[in-house]
Tab-separated table of N, CA and C in Angstrom:
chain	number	residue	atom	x	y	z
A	1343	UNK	N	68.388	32.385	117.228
A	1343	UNK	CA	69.344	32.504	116.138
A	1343	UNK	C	70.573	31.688	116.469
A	1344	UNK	N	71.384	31.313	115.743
A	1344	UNK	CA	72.366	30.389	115.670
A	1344	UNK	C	73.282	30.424	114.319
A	1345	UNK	N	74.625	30.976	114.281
A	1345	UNK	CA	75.424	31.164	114.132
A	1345	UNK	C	77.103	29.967	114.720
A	1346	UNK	N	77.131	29.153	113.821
A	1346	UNK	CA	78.384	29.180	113.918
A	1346	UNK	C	79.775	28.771	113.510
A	1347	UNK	N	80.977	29.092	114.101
A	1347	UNK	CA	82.278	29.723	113.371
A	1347	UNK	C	83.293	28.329	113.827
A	1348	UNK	N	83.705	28.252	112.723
A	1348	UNK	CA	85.245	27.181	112.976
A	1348	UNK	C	86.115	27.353	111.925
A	1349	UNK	N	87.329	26.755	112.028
A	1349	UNK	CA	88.087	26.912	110.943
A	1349	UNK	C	88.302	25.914	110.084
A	1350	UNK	N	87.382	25.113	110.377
A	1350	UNK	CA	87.513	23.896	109.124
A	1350	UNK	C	86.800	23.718	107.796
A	1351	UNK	N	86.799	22.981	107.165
A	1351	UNK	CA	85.985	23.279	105.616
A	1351	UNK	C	84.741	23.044	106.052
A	1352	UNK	N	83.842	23.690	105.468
A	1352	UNK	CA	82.796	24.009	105.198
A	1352	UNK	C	81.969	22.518	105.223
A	1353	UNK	N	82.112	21.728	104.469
A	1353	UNK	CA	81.753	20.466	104.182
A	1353	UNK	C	81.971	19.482	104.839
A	1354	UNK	N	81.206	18.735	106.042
A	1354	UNK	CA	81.980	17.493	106.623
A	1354	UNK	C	82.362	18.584	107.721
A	1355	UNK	N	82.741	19.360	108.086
A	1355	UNK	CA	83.097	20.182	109.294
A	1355	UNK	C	82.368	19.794	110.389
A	1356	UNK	N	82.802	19.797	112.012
A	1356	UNK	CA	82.390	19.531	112.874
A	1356	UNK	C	81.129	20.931	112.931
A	1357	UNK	N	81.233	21.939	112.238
A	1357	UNK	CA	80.063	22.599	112.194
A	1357	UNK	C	78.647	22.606	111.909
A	1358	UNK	N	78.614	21.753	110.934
A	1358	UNK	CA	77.891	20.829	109.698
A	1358	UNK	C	77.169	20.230	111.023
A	1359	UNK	N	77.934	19.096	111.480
A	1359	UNK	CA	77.497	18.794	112.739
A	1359	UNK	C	76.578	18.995	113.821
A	1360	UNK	N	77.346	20.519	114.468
A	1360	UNK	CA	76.021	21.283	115.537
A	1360	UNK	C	74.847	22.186	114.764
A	1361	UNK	N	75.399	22.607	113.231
A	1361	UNK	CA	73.347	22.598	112.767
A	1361	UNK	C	72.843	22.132	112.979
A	1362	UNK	N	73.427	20.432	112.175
A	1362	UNK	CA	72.505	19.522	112.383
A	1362	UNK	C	71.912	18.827	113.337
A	1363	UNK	N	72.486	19.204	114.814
A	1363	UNK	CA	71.986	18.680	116.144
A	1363	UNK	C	71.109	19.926	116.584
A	1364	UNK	N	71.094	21.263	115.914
A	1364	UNK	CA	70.469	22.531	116.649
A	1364	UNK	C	69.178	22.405	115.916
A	1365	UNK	N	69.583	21.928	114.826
A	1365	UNK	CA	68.270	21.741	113.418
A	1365	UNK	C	67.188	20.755	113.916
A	1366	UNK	N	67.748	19.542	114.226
A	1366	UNK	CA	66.971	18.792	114.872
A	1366	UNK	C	65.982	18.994	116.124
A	1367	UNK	N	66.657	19.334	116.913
A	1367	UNK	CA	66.447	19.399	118.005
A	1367	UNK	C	65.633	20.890	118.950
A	1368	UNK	N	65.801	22.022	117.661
A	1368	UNK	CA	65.354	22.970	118.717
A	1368	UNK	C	64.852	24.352	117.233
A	1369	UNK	N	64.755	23.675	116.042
A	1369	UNK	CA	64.396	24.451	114.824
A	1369	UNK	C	63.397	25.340	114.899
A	1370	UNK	N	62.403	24.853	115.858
A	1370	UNK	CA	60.761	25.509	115.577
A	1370	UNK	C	60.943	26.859	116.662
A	1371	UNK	N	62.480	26.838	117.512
A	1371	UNK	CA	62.618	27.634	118.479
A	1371	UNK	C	63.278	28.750	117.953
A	1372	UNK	N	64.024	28.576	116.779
A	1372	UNK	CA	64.927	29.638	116.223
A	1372	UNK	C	64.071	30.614	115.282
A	1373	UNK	N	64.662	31.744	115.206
A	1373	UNK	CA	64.312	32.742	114.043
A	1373	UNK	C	64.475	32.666	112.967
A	1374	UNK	N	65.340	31.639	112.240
A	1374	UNK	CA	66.244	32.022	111.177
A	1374	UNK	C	66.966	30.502	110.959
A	1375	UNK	N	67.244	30.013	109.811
A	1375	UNK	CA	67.889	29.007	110.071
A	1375	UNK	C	69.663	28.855	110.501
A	1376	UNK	N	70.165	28.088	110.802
A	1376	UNK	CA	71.041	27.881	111.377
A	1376	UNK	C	72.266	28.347	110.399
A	1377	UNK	N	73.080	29.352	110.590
A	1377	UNK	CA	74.230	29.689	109.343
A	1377	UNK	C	75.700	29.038	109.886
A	1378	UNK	N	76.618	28.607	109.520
A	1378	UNK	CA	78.333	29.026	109.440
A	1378	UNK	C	79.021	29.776	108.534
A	1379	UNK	N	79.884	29.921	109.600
A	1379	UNK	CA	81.213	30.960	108.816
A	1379	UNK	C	82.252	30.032	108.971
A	1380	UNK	N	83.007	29.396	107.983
A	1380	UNK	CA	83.564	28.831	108.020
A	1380	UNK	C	84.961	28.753	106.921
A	1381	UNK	N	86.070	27.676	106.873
A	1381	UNK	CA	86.701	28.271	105.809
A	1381	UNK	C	86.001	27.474	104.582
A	1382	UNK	N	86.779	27.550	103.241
A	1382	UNK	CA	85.905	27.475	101.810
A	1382	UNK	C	86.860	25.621	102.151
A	1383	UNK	N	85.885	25.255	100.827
A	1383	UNK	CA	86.029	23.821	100.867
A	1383	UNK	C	87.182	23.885	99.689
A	1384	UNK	N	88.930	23.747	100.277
A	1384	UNK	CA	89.489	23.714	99.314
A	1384	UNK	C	90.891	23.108	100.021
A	1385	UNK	N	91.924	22.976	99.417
A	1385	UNK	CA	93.079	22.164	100.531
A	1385	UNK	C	93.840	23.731	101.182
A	1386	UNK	N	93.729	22.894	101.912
A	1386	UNK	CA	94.597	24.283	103.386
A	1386	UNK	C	95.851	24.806	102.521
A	1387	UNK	N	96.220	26.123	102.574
A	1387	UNK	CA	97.070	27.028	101.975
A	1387	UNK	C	98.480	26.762	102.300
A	1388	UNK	N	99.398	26.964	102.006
A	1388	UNK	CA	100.561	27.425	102.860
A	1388	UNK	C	100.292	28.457	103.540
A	1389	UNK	N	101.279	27.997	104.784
A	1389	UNK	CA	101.372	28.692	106.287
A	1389	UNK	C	100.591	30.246	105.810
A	1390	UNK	N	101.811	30.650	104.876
A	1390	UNK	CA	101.842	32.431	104.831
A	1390	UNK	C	100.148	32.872	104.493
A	1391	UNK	N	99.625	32.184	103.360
A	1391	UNK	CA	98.504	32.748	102.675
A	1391	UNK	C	97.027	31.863	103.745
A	1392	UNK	N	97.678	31.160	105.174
A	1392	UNK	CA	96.633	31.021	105.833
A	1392	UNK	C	95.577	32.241	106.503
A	1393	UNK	N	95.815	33.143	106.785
A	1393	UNK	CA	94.920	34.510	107.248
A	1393	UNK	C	94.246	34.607	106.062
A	1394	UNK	N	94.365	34.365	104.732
A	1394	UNK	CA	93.335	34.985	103.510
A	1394	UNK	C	92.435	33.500	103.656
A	1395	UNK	N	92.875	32.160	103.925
A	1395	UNK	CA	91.679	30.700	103.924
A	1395	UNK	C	91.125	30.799	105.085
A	1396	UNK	N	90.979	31.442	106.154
A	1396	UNK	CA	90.196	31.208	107.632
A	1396	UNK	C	89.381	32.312	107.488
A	1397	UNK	N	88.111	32.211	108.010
A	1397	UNK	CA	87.085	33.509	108.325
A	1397	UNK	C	87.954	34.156	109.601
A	1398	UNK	N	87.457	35.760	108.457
A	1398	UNK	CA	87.832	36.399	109.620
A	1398	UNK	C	87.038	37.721	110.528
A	1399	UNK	N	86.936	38.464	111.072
A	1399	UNK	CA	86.367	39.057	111.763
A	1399	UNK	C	85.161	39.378	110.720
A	1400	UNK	N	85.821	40.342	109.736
A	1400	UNK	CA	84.545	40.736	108.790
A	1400	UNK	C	83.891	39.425	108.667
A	1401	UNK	N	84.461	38.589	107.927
A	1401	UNK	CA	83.167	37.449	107.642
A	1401	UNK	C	82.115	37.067	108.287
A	1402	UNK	N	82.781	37.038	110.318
A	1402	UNK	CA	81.660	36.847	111.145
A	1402	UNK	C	81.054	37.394	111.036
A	1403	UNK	N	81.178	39.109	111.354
A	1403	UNK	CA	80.386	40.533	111.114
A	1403	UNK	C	79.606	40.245	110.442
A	1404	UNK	N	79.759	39.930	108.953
A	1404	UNK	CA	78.686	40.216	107.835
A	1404	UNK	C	77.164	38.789	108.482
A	1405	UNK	N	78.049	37.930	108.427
A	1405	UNK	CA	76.600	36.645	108.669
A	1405	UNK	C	76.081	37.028	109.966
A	1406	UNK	N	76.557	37.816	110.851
A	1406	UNK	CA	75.487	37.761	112.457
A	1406	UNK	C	74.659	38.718	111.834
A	1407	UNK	N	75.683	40.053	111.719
A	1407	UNK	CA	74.472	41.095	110.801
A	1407	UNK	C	73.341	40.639	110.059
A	1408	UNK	N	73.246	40.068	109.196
A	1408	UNK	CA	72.326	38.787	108.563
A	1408	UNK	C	71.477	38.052	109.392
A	1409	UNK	N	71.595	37.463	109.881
A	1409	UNK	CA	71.362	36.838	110.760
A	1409	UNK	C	70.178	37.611	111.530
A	1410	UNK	N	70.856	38.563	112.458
A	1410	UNK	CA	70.059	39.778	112.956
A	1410	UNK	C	69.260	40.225	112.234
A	1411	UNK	N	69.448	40.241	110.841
A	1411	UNK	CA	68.487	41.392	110.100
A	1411	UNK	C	67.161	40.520	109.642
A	1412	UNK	N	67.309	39.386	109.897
A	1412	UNK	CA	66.162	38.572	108.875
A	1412	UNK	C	65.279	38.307	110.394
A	1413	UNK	N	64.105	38.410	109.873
A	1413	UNK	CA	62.965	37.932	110.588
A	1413	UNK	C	63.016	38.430	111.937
């Protein structure tokens, strides 16, 4: 399983990235395909309303749970 978390957009993210090197490279080994938690594809907030644009604990929670639960 493979899970993973950054704080950059969703799209083009250096996350995007290590799927696509985990996808390649080691797919037939995983359970599940490769997920992120990441933030939404939109322009970065002001300072204050940054904690509501970044994943946060729950968000991880919910996708490992997922994650875990499939297959």
């Amino acid at each position: 399983r493979c899970v993973v978390v950054h704080e950059a957009c969703r799209t083009g993210g250096f996350g995007a990235e290590i799927v696509a090197q985990v996808t390649e490279s080691a797919f037939a080994s995983l359970r599940t395909a490769p997920r992120r938690v990441t933030a939404p594809d939109v322009i970065v907030p002001y300072l204050k309303l940054e904690p509501y644009y970044l994943p946060g604990v729950a968000d991880i929670v919910a996708v490992v749970r997922d994650v875990m639960e499939s297959s």
